Short mmCIF file of C-alpha atoms and ligand atoms in Angstrom, two decimals:
data_model
loop_
_atom_site.label_atom_id
_atom_site.label_comp_id
_atom_site.label_asym_id
_atom_site.label_seq_id
_atom_site.Cartn_x
_atom_site.Cartn_y
_atom_site.Cartn_z
CA MET A 1 5.26 -7.62 -19.61
CA GLN A 2 7.49 -10.67 -19.15
CA LYS A 3 7.32 -13.20 -21.96
CA SER A 4 8.81 -16.08 -19.97
CA GLN A 5 8.54 -16.58 -16.23
CA PRO A 6 11.38 -14.72 -14.46
CA LYS A 7 13.51 -16.94 -12.21
CA ASN A 8 14.85 -14.44 -9.72
CA ILE A 9 12.75 -11.46 -8.74
CA VAL A 10 13.75 -8.47 -6.62
CA ILE A 11 10.77 -6.54 -5.25
CA LEU A 12 11.24 -3.11 -3.67
CA THR A 13 8.34 -2.11 -1.42
CA GLY A 14 7.44 1.23 0.13
CA ALA A 15 4.80 2.76 2.35
CA GLY A 16 2.04 2.31 -0.28
CA ILE A 17 1.93 -1.46 0.26
CA SER A 18 1.03 -0.96 3.93
CA ALA A 19 -1.40 1.92 3.31
CA ASP A 20 -4.43 -0.38 3.09
CA SER A 21 -3.41 -1.94 6.41
CA GLY A 22 -3.98 1.49 7.99
CA ILE A 23 -0.39 2.72 8.23
CA ALA A 24 0.04 6.27 6.93
CA THR A 25 2.44 6.88 4.06
CA PHE A 26 5.06 9.64 4.29
CA ARG A 27 4.35 12.04 1.43
CA ALA A 28 0.55 12.01 1.05
CA SER A 29 -1.30 15.22 1.93
CA ASP A 30 -2.21 13.55 5.26
CA GLY A 31 1.11 11.70 5.45
CA LEU A 32 3.64 11.59 8.29
CA TRP A 33 5.90 14.30 6.83
CA GLU A 34 3.00 16.78 6.77
CA LYS A 35 2.57 16.36 10.52
CA HIS A 36 6.18 15.91 11.65
CA ASN A 37 9.39 17.74 10.87
CA ILE A 38 11.85 15.36 9.15
CA GLU A 39 14.90 17.19 10.54
CA GLU A 40 13.55 16.88 14.08
CA VAL A 41 12.46 13.23 14.09
CA ALA A 42 14.40 11.45 11.35
CA THR A 43 18.00 12.68 11.42
CA PRO A 44 20.96 11.89 13.71
CA GLU A 45 21.16 15.63 14.47
CA GLY A 46 17.50 15.70 15.55
CA TYR A 47 18.14 12.75 17.87
CA ALA A 48 21.23 14.42 19.35
CA ARG A 49 19.21 17.61 19.99
CA ASN A 50 16.06 16.02 21.39
CA PRO A 51 16.11 12.25 21.92
CA GLU A 52 12.80 12.33 23.83
CA LEU A 53 10.97 13.81 20.85
CA VAL A 54 12.47 11.21 18.50
CA GLN A 55 11.63 8.34 20.86
CA ARG A 56 8.07 9.68 21.18
CA PHE A 57 7.66 9.73 17.38
CA TYR A 58 8.78 6.09 17.04
CA ASN A 59 6.90 5.02 20.21
CA GLU A 60 3.71 6.22 18.52
CA ARG A 61 4.54 4.35 15.31
CA ARG A 62 5.36 1.16 17.29
CA ALA A 63 2.18 1.34 19.38
CA GLN A 64 0.16 1.71 16.19
CA LEU A 65 1.91 -1.23 14.52
CA LEU A 66 1.21 -3.44 17.54
CA ASP A 67 -2.47 -2.47 17.66
CA PRO A 68 -4.45 -5.68 16.94
CA LYS A 69 -6.35 -3.77 14.22
CA ILE A 70 -3.19 -3.51 12.09
CA LYS A 71 -2.76 -6.60 9.95
CA PRO A 72 -0.99 -7.54 6.73
CA ASN A 73 -3.21 -6.98 3.70
CA ARG A 74 -3.80 -8.89 0.46
CA ALA A 75 -0.73 -7.38 -1.17
CA HIS A 76 1.61 -8.58 1.60
CA SER A 77 -0.05 -12.01 1.49
CA ALA A 78 0.27 -12.28 -2.29
CA LEU A 79 4.02 -11.61 -2.11
CA ALA A 80 4.40 -14.26 0.60
CA GLU A 81 2.46 -16.66 -1.60
CA LEU A 82 4.72 -15.86 -4.55
CA GLU A 83 7.85 -16.54 -2.50
CA ALA A 84 6.47 -19.85 -1.22
CA HIS A 85 5.42 -20.87 -4.74
CA TYR A 86 8.88 -20.09 -6.15
CA GLN A 87 10.50 -22.04 -3.33
CA ASN A 88 8.15 -25.06 -3.43
CA LYS A 89 8.38 -25.40 -7.21
CA GLY A 90 12.12 -24.71 -7.27
CA ILE A 91 11.58 -21.91 -9.80
CA GLY A 92 14.02 -19.41 -8.28
CA SER A 93 14.06 -16.71 -5.64
CA VAL A 94 11.79 -13.86 -4.60
CA THR A 95 13.59 -11.21 -2.58
CA ILE A 96 11.74 -8.36 -0.90
CA VAL A 97 13.76 -5.24 -0.25
CA THR A 98 11.56 -3.03 1.86
CA GLN A 99 11.89 0.59 2.85
CA ASN A 100 9.14 -0.04 5.41
CA ILE A 101 9.97 -0.33 9.07
CA ASP A 102 6.82 -2.34 9.86
CA ASP A 103 6.86 -6.15 10.08
CA LEU A 104 3.82 -6.80 7.88
CA HIS A 105 5.75 -8.72 5.21
CA GLN A 106 6.99 -11.18 7.85
CA ARG A 107 3.57 -11.43 9.47
CA ALA A 108 2.13 -12.33 6.04
CA GLY A 109 4.70 -15.13 5.77
CA SER A 110 7.51 -13.65 3.66
CA LYS A 111 10.91 -15.00 4.73
CA ASN A 112 13.33 -13.35 2.35
CA VAL A 113 12.99 -9.72 3.46
CA MET A 114 15.68 -7.05 3.77
CA HIS A 115 14.71 -4.00 5.81
CA MET A 116 16.99 -1.45 4.19
CA HIS A 117 15.63 1.42 6.37
CA GLY A 118 15.62 -0.55 9.63
CA GLU A 119 12.88 -1.99 11.81
CA LEU A 120 10.46 -0.41 14.26
CA LEU A 121 10.47 -3.43 16.57
CA LYS A 122 14.21 -3.22 17.17
CA LEU A 123 16.46 -0.81 19.08
CA ARG A 124 20.21 -0.33 18.90
CA CYS A 125 22.88 0.43 21.49
CA VAL A 126 24.34 3.84 20.61
CA LYS A 127 27.82 2.66 21.63
CA THR A 128 28.24 -0.91 20.37
CA GLN A 129 25.49 -0.91 17.70
CA GLN A 130 24.16 -4.16 19.22
CA VAL A 131 20.55 -4.65 18.10
CA VAL A 132 17.84 -5.75 20.53
CA GLU A 133 14.19 -6.62 19.90
CA TRP A 134 11.49 -4.36 21.36
CA ARG A 135 8.18 -6.09 20.59
CA SER A 136 6.16 -4.11 23.07
CA ALA A 137 3.99 -1.03 22.90
CA LYS A 138 5.61 0.09 26.17
CA PRO A 139 7.19 3.44 25.27
CA VAL A 140 10.97 3.53 25.06
CA THR A 141 12.43 6.29 27.23
CA ASN A 142 15.95 7.52 27.77
CA ALA A 143 15.89 5.63 31.04
CA ASP A 144 15.84 2.38 29.01
CA ARG A 145 19.45 1.38 28.69
CA CYS A 146 21.36 -1.25 26.81
CA GLN A 147 23.19 -3.62 29.17
CA CYS A 148 25.69 -4.92 26.62
CA CYS A 149 28.69 -3.01 28.00
CA THR A 150 29.93 -2.15 31.47
CA SER A 151 28.37 1.32 31.36
CA PRO A 152 24.71 1.16 30.31
CA GLN A 153 24.06 3.09 27.09
CA ALA A 154 21.06 4.70 25.42
CA LEU A 155 19.00 2.63 23.01
CA ARG A 156 18.11 4.45 19.81
CA PRO A 157 15.49 3.33 17.28
CA HIS A 158 16.97 0.82 14.80
CA ILE A 159 15.96 3.09 11.95
CA VAL A 160 18.05 4.50 9.09
CA TRP A 161 17.64 8.26 9.32
CA PHE A 162 18.27 10.83 6.60
CA GLY A 163 22.03 11.18 6.19
CA GLU A 164 22.69 7.57 7.30
CA MET A 165 23.65 4.62 5.11
CA PRO A 166 20.83 2.12 4.45
CA PHE A 167 21.39 -1.51 5.46
CA TYR A 168 22.07 -4.47 3.12
CA MET A 169 23.36 -2.39 0.19
CA ASP A 170 25.92 -5.00 -0.92
CA GLU A 171 23.36 -7.82 -0.68
CA ILE A 172 20.78 -5.78 -2.60
CA HIS A 173 23.19 -5.04 -5.45
CA TYR A 174 24.20 -8.70 -5.54
CA LYS A 175 20.54 -9.77 -5.72
CA LEU A 176 19.91 -7.23 -8.49
CA SER A 177 22.87 -8.56 -10.43
CA ARG A 178 21.31 -12.07 -10.35
CA ALA A 179 17.72 -10.93 -10.99
CA ASP A 180 15.54 -11.41 -14.08
CA LEU A 181 12.92 -8.86 -13.01
CA PHE A 182 12.81 -5.79 -10.76
CA VAL A 183 9.47 -4.66 -9.35
CA ALA A 184 8.74 -1.56 -7.23
CA ILE A 185 5.51 -1.47 -5.22
CA GLY A 186 4.02 1.50 -3.38
CA THR A 187 6.99 3.83 -3.34
CA SER A 188 7.09 7.45 -4.50
CA GLY A 189 10.68 7.27 -5.76
CA HIS A 190 11.82 10.30 -3.77
CA VAL A 191 14.41 8.67 -1.53
CA TYR A 192 17.79 7.37 -2.71
CA PRO A 193 19.43 4.91 -2.93
CA ALA A 194 16.16 2.93 -3.21
CA ALA A 195 14.85 5.29 -5.91
CA GLY A 196 17.96 4.47 -7.97
CA PHE A 197 17.40 0.70 -8.05
CA VAL A 198 15.27 0.96 -11.18
CA ALA A 199 18.17 2.65 -12.99
CA ASN A 200 20.57 -0.04 -11.68
CA ALA A 201 18.17 -2.71 -12.92
CA ARG A 202 17.83 -1.05 -16.32
CA SER A 203 21.60 -0.79 -16.70
CA LEU A 204 21.74 -4.55 -16.04
CA GLY A 205 19.21 -5.06 -18.83
CA LEU A 206 16.35 -6.19 -16.56
CA PRO A 207 12.68 -5.62 -17.25
CA THR A 208 11.25 -3.31 -14.58
CA LEU A 209 7.69 -3.02 -13.33
CA GLU A 210 6.06 -0.34 -11.19
CA LEU A 211 2.92 -1.14 -9.19
CA ASN A 212 1.74 2.06 -7.54
CA LEU A 213 -1.35 4.10 -6.87
CA GLU A 214 -0.12 6.72 -9.31
CA ALA A 215 2.97 7.41 -11.41
CA SER A 216 5.97 7.76 -9.11
CA GLN A 217 8.74 10.34 -9.40
CA ASN A 218 10.79 7.99 -11.61
CA ALA A 219 7.89 6.28 -13.41
CA SER A 220 9.40 6.97 -16.83
CA GLN A 221 12.32 4.65 -16.05
CA PHE A 222 10.12 1.55 -15.71
CA THR A 223 9.46 -0.64 -18.72
CA ASP A 224 5.96 -1.51 -17.44
CA SER A 225 3.53 -0.04 -14.95
CA ILE A 226 0.20 -0.93 -13.39
CA TYR A 227 -1.62 1.72 -11.38
CA GLY A 228 -4.14 1.10 -8.62
CA ARG A 229 -4.27 0.07 -4.98
CA ALA A 230 -1.64 -2.49 -4.05
CA THR A 231 -4.37 -4.68 -2.52
CA ASP A 232 -5.82 -5.02 -6.05
CA THR A 233 -2.80 -4.86 -8.34
CA VAL A 234 -0.35 -7.06 -6.40
CA PRO A 235 -2.62 -10.14 -6.06
CA GLN A 236 -3.54 -9.80 -9.76
CA TRP A 237 0.09 -9.54 -10.82
CA VAL A 238 1.13 -12.46 -8.59
CA HIS A 239 -1.71 -14.57 -9.95
CA SER A 240 -0.69 -13.80 -13.54
CA LEU A 241 2.91 -14.74 -12.76
CA ILE A 242 2.05 -17.97 -10.97
CA CYS A 243 -0.27 -18.99 -13.81
CA SER A 244 2.15 -18.03 -16.62
N1 APR B 1 -1.47 1.13 -3.09
C1 APR B 1 -0.35 1.39 -3.84
N2 APR B 1 0.37 2.51 -3.72
C2 APR B 1 -0.04 3.41 -2.82
C3 APR B 1 -1.20 3.22 -2.01
C4 APR B 1 -1.93 2.02 -2.18
N3 APR B 1 -3.03 1.73 -1.48
N4 APR B 1 -1.35 4.32 -1.22
C5 APR B 1 -0.34 5.14 -1.53
N5 APR B 1 0.45 4.62 -2.49
C6 APR B 1 1.66 5.16 -3.10
C7 APR B 1 1.66 6.67 -3.21
O1 APR B 1 1.05 7.08 -4.44
C8 APR B 1 3.16 6.99 -3.18
O2 APR B 1 3.71 6.99 -4.49
O3 APR B 1 2.75 4.84 -2.26
C9 APR B 1 3.76 5.83 -2.38
C10 APR B 1 4.20 6.22 -0.97
O4 APR B 1 5.23 7.16 -1.08
P1 APR B 1 5.97 7.74 0.22
O5 APR B 1 4.99 8.23 1.22
O6 APR B 1 6.98 8.70 -0.26
O7 APR B 1 6.67 6.43 0.85
P2 APR B 1 8.02 5.73 0.42
O8 APR B 1 8.27 5.84 -1.04
O9 APR B 1 7.99 4.37 1.02
O10 APR B 1 9.08 6.61 1.19
C11 APR B 1 10.45 6.25 1.11
O11 APR B 1 10.96 7.97 2.66
O12 APR B 1 10.83 9.26 4.57
C12 APR B 1 11.33 8.14 4.01
O13 APR B 1 12.31 6.46 5.24
C13 APR B 1 11.05 6.85 4.72
O14 APR B 1 11.13 4.63 3.80
C14 APR B 1 10.59 5.94 3.64
C15 APR B 1 11.14 6.60 2.40
#
């Protein structure tokens, strides 16, 4: 573990951090990719073939996220607390790079969050790429059109599908280049480029820490690991860092 307190921390989060809030992960035996076909609901080709099916998949996810029962959990709150502590004490920066499309980090109070795989509560004009907020459980249909150009266009989910380039890649690499610690929380390490950040961090000489329920696909690349539920491990880790 870190000997001195790191100044700049980059934290990659995945579905595991939201699991205890009641949002299903992707690759568990009861996960989303057991019940839905990735090619059909999470690729540009799937959307071109059957936009209604794709909209229905994300409408369900959005309605679930907006259900009052879904709330940020202790892990999200601990990361928000860490960011606020670093800011208030002028220690350095805490950057969250999330693969999650939910807004639970923001609801917990985190400010410095990059959604590299997009956001469920946003839609995008298929022609101009203009992004609009959609903070309603009202299902999006193909009759919902973007009004940003003279001919109204379809609004697709603002989600990075397989085969598309994640958002914020330059900013993420810049943040990594300035970081003193890289942490991955609740991600299986199956999906690149996020799964490659640990190797980037190692090549920059950073200590790397994995907090996950179990060893991830690329667990051997981390210098340290703590296994358990994020709602237990993340508050403990944050507490140890704040008190170090
Ligand atoms: N606490 C900590 N970790 C957990 C918990 C928990 N309570 N529950 C599950 N996990 C771990 C699992 O052990 C697994 O390693 O979280 C990880 C979730 O892995 P995935 O379902 O593969 O999710 P993720 O890594 O975020 O997926 C990456 O894949 O399909 C795409 O775009 C999608 O962003 C997603 C990307």
